[in-house]
Short mmCIF file of C-alpha atoms in Angstrom, two decimals:
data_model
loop_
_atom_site.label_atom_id
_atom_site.label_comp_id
_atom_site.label_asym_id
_atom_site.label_seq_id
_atom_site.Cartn_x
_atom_site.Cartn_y
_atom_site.Cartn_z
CA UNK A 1 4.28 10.08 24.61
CA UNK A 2 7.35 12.37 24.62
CA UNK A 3 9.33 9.41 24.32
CA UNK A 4 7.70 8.67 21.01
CA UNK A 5 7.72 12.42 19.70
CA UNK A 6 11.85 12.47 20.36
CA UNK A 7 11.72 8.76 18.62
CA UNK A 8 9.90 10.57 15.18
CA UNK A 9 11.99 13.57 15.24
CA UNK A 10 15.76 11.21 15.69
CA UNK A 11 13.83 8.98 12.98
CA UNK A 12 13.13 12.00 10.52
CA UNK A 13 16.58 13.65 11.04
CA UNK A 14 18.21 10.26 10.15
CA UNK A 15 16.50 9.95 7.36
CA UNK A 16 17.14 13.61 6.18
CA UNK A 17 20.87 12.53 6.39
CA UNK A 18 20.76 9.47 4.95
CA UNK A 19 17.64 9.50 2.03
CA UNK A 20 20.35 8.60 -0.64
CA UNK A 21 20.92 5.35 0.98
CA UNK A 22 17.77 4.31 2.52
CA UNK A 23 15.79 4.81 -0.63
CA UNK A 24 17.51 2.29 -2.73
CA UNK A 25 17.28 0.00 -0.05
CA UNK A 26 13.80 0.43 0.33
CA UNK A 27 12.87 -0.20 -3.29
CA UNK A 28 15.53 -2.56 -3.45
CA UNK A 29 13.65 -4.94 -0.83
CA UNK A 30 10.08 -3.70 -2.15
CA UNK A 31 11.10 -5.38 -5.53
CA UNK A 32 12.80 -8.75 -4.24
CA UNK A 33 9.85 -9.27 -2.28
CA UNK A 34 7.30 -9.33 -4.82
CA UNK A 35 9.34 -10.87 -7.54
CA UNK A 36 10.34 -13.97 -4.65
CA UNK A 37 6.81 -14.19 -4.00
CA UNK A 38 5.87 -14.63 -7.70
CA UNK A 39 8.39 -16.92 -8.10
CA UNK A 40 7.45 -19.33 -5.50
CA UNK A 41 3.02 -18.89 -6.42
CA UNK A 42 4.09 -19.03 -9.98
CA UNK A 43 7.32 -19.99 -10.65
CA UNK A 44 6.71 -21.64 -14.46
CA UNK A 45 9.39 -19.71 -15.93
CA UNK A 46 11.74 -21.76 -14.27
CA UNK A 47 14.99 -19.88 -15.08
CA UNK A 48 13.55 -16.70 -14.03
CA UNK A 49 13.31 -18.00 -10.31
CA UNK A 50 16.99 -17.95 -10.38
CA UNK A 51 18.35 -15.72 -6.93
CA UNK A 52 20.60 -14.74 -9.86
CA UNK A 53 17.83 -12.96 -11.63
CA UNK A 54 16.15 -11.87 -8.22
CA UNK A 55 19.15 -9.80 -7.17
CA UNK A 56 19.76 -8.49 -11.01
CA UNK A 57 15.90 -7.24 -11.30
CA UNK A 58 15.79 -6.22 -7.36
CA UNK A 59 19.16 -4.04 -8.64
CA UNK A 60 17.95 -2.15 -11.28
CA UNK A 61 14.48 -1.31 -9.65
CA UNK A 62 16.78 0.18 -6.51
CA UNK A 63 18.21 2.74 -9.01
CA UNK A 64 15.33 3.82 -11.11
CA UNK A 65 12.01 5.33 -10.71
CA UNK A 66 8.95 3.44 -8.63
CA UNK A 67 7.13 2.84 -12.25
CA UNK A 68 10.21 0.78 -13.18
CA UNK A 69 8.97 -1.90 -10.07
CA UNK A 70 5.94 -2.03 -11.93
CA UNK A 71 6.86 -2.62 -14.97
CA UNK A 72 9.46 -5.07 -14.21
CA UNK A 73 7.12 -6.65 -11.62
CA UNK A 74 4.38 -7.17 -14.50
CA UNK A 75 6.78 -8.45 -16.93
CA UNK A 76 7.61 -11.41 -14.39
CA UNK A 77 4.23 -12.34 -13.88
CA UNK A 78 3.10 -12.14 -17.57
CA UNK A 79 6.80 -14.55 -17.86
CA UNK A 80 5.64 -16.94 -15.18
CA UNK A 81 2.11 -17.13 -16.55
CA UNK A 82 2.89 -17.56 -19.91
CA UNK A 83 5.49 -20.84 -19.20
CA UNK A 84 1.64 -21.88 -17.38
CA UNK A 85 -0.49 -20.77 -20.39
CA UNK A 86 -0.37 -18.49 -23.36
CA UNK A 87 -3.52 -18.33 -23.09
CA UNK A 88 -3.12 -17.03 -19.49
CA UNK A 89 -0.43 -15.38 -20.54
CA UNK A 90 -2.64 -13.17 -23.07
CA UNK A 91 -5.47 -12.16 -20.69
CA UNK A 92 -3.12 -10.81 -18.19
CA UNK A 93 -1.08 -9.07 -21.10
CA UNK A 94 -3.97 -7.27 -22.39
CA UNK A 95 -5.18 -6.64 -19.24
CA UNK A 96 -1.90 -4.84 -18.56
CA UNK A 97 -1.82 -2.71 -21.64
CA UNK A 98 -4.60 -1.56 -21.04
CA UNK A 99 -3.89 -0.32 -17.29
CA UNK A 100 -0.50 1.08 -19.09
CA UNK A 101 -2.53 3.42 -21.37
CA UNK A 102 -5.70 4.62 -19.49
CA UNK A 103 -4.04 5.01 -15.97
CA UNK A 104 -0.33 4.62 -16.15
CA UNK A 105 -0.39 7.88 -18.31
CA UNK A 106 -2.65 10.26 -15.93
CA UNK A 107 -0.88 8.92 -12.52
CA UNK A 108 2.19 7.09 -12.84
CA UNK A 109 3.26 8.13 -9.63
CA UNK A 110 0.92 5.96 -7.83
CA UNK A 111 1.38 2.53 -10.31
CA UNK A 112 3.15 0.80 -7.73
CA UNK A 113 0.38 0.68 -5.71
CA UNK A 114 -0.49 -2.31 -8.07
CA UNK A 115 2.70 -4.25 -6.38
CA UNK A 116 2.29 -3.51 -3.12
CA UNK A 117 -1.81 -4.31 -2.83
CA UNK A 118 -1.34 -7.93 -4.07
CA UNK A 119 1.99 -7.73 -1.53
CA UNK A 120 -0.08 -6.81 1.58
CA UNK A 121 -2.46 -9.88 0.53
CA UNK A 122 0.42 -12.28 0.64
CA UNK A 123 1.32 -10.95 3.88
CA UNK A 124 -2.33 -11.51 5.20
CA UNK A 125 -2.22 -7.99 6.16
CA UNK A 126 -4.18 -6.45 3.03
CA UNK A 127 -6.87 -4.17 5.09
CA UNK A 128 -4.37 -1.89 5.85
CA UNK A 129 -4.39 -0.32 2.20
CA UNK A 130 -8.21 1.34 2.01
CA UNK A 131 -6.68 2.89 5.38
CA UNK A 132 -3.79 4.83 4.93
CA UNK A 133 -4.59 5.30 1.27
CA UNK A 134 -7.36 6.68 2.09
CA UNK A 135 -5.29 9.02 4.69
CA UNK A 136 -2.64 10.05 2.09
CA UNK A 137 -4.18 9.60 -1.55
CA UNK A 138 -7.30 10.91 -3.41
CA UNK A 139 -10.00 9.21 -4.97
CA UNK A 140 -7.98 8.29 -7.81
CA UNK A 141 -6.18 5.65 -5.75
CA UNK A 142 -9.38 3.51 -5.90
CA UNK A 143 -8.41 2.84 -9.60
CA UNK A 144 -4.72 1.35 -8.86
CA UNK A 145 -5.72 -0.15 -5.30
CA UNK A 146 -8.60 -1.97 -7.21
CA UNK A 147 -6.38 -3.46 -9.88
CA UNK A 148 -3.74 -4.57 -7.23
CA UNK A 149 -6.38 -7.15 -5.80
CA UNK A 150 -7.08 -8.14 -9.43
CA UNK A 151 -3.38 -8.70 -9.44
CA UNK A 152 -3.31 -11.07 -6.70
CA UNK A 153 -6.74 -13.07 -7.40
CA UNK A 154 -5.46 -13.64 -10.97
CA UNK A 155 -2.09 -14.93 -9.58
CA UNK A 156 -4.13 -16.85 -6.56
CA UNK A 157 -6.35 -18.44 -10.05
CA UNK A 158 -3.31 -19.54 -11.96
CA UNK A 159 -1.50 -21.33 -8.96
CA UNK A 160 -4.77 -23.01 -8.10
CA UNK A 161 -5.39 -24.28 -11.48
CA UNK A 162 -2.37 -24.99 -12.82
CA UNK A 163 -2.90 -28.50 -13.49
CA UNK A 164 -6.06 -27.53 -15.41
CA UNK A 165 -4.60 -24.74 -17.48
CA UNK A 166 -1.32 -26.63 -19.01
CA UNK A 167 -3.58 -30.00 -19.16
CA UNK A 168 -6.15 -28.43 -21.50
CA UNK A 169 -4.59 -28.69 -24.66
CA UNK A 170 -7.52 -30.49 -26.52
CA UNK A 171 -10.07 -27.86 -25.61
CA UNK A 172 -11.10 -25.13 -28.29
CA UNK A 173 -8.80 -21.47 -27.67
CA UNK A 174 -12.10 -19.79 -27.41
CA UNK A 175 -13.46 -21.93 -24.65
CA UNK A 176 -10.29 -21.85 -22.98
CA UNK A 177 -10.37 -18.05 -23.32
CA UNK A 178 -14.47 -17.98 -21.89
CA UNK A 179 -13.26 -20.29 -19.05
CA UNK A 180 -10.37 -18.02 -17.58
CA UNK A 181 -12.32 -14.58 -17.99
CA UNK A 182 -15.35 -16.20 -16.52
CA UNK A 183 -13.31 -17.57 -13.63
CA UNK A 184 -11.60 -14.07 -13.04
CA UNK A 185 -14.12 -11.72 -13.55
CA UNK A 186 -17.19 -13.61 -12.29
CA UNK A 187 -14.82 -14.54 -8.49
CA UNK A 188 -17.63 -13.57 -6.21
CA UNK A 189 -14.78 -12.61 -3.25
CA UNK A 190 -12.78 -11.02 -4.97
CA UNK A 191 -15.80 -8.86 -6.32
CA UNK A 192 -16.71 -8.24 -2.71
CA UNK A 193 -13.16 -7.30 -1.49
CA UNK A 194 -12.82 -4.52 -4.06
CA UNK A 195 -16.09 -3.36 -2.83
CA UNK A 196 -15.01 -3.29 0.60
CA UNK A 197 -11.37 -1.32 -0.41
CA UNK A 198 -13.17 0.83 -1.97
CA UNK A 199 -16.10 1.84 -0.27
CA UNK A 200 -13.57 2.08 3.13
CA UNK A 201 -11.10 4.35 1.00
CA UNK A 202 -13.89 6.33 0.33
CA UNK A 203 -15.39 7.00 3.25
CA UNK A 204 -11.73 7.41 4.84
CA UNK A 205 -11.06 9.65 2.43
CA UNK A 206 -14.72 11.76 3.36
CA UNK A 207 -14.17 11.88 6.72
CA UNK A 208 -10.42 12.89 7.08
CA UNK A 209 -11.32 16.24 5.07
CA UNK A 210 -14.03 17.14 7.73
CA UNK A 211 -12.60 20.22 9.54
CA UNK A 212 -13.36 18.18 12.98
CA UNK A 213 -10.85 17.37 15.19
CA UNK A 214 -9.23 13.96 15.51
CA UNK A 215 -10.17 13.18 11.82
CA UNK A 216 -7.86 11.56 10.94
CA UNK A 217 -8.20 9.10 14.02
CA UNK A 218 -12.13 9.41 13.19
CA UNK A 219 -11.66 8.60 9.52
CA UNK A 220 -9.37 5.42 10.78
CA UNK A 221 -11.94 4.01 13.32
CA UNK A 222 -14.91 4.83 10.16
CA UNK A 223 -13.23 2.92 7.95
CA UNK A 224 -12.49 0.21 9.39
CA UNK A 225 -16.29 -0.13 10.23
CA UNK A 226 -17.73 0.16 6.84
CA UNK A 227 -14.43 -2.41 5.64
CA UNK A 228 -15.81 -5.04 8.06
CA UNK A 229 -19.23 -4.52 7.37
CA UNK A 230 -18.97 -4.80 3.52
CA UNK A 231 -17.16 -8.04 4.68
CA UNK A 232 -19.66 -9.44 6.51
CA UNK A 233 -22.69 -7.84 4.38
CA UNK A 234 -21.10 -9.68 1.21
CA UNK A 235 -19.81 -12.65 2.77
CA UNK A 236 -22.98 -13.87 4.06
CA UNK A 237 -24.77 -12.93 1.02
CA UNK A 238 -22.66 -14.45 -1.57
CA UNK A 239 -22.09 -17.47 0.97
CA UNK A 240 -18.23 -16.54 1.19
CA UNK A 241 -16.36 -18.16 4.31
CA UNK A 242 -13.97 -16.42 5.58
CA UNK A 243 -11.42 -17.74 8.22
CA UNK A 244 -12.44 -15.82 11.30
CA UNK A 245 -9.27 -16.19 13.50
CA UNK A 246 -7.36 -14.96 10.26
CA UNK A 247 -9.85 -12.00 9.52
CA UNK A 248 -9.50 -10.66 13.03
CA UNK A 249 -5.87 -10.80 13.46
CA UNK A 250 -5.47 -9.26 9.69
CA UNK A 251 -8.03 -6.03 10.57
CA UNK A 252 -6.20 -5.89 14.11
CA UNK A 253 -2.80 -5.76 12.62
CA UNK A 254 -4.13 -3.63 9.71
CA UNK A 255 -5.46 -0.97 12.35
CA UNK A 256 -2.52 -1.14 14.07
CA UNK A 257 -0.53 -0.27 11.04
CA UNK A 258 -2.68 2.47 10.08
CA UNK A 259 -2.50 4.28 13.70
CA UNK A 260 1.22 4.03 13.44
CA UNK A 261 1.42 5.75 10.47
CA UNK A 262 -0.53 8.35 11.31
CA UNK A 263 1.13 9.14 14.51
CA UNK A 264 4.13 9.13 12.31
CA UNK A 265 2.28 11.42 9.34
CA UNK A 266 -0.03 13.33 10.99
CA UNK A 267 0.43 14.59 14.55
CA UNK A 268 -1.26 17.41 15.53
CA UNK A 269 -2.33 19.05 18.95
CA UNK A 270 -5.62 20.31 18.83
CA UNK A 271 -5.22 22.02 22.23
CA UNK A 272 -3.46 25.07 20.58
CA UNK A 273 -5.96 24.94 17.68
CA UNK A 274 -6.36 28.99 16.56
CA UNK A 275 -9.18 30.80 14.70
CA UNK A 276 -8.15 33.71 12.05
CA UNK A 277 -9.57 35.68 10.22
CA UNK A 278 -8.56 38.01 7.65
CA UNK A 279 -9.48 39.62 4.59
CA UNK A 280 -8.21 40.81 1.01
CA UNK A 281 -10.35 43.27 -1.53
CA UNK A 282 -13.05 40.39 -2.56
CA UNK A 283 -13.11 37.80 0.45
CA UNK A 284 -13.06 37.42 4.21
CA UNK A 285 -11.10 34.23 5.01
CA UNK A 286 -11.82 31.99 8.07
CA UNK A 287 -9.07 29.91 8.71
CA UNK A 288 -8.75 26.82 11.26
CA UNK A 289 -4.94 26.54 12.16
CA UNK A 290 -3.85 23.24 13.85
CA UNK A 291 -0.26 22.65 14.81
CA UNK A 292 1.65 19.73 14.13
CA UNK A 293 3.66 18.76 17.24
CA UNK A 294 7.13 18.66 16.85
CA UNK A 295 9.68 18.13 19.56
CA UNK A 296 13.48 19.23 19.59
CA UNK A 297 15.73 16.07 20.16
CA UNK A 298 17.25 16.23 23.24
CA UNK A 299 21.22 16.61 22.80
CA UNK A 300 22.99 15.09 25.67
CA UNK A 301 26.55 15.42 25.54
CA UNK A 302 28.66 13.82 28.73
CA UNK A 303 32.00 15.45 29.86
CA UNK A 304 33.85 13.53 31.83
CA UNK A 305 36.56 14.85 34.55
CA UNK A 306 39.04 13.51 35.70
CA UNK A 307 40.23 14.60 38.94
CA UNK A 308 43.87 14.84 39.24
CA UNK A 309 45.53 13.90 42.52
CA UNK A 310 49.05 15.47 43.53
CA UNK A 311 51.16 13.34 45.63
#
């Protein structure tokens, strides 16, 4: 364990020292990740799967805000889908705009959540986000975490049907237009996985503000209870199959991930926990005061001497 304290206070200090770098990095990769995986599930716009492109878009998201990723991220999907179908095209436009003016404006800061959601899908690792969002964010993440897995069902959709959507020409715009919001919006899993998210965000979310100690390890373990029993409540009910082996290594993984970041975000020792109480002119104020544990890295320096013989 002290091993792993010295590991998170060497990891912090280098990152003190070095933020300038490692950020740009980090949102360098973020971006070339999602755009390469829209380009190969889409990949209509066939010029814009150029590495070319990649590395120019990847660029310019590694030296700008985290709403830039976004942005630039939705543009390349609304490109892909509309070399598909305008039709396509148009749904996930307005859908888009819309998230752009009711959300983007209130909490920009947490639009990229809407990349990395549909990300942690393609990875197969996507129960990991009700977890530590639920951990770190407020309620208001629902909304962002929410339209991320619209994201990636409406990506999932177009790659399926591909065939379908540039082959139906003949048929009326209108029906064209029922047929794609009826096949989004009426997708009985995805319906049930934003139920899940969200009722596991929220009752991460409950439970982590309970002054009890180990909540945050409490709120971890909850969550990932209710998550896998909205799963299997909705599955079985809307006669959804799931791919057990892939399930269980995707919630084991996902739990993993979560306890690792909260060793990493959230260590405390509740063995020196500390009642106060104090008072002004109007209240008396109870306070519950938990530690974080932090550990000096050890600083080992060697000297070496060299004995000098005389002859």
């Amino acid at each position: 364990m002290m091993g792993l304290l010295v590991f998170k206070e060497r990891l912090r200090a280098f990152y003190g020292r070095h933020s300038l770098v490692i950020n740009p990095i980090l949102k360098f990769l973020l971006a070339a990740v999602s755009i390469l995986l829209l380009d190969l599930n889409l990949g209509y716009m066939t010029w814009m799967t150029s590495p070319v492109i990649l590395l120019a878009l990847s660029l310019v998201c590694a030296f700008t805000p985290l709403a830039m990723t976004t942005f630039i991220t939705a543009l390349v999907m609304l490109a892909h889908l509309y070399g598909l179908c305008l039709e396509m095209a148009a749904v996930a436009g307005i859908l888009v705009l819309v998230v752009t003016i009711l959300y983007g404006g209130f909490q920009p800061g947490n639009s990229i959540l809407m990349v990395i959601v549909p990300l942690l899908f393609f990875l197969k690792i996507p129960y990991v986000a009700p977890l530590i969002l639920g951990l770190s964010f407020g309620l208001s993440a629902v909304i962002p975490m929410s339209i991320g897995i619209f994201m990636y069902y409406l990506i999932v959709y177009a790659s399926q049907n591909a065939g379908v959507l540039a082959g139906a020409d003949t048929v009326d715009i209108a029906q064209k237009y029922t047929q794609i919001l009826d096949s989004l919006f009426t997708n009985s899993e995805m319906v049930m996985m934003i139920a899940a998210f969200a009722a596991a965000l929220l009752v991460v979310l409950f439970v982590r503000n309970l002054a009890i100690d180990y909540a945050w390890t409490i709120a971890t373990a909850a969550g990932t209870v209710v998550l896998l029993a909205v799963i299997f409540i909705g599955s079985s009910s809307m006669e959804i199959s799931f791919p057990l082996a892939e399930l269980s290594a995707g919630i084991l993984v996902s739990v993993v991930l979560a306890f690792i970041y909260q060793f990493f975000a959230f260590a405390v020792d509740y063995t020196r926990t500390e009642f106060l109480q104090f008072e002004d002119d109007d209240y008396y104020y109870y306070v519950k005061a938990v530690p974080k544990i932090a550990v000096s890295a050890p600083d080992v320096k060697v000297q070496r001497i060299n004995k000098r013989k005389d002859s």
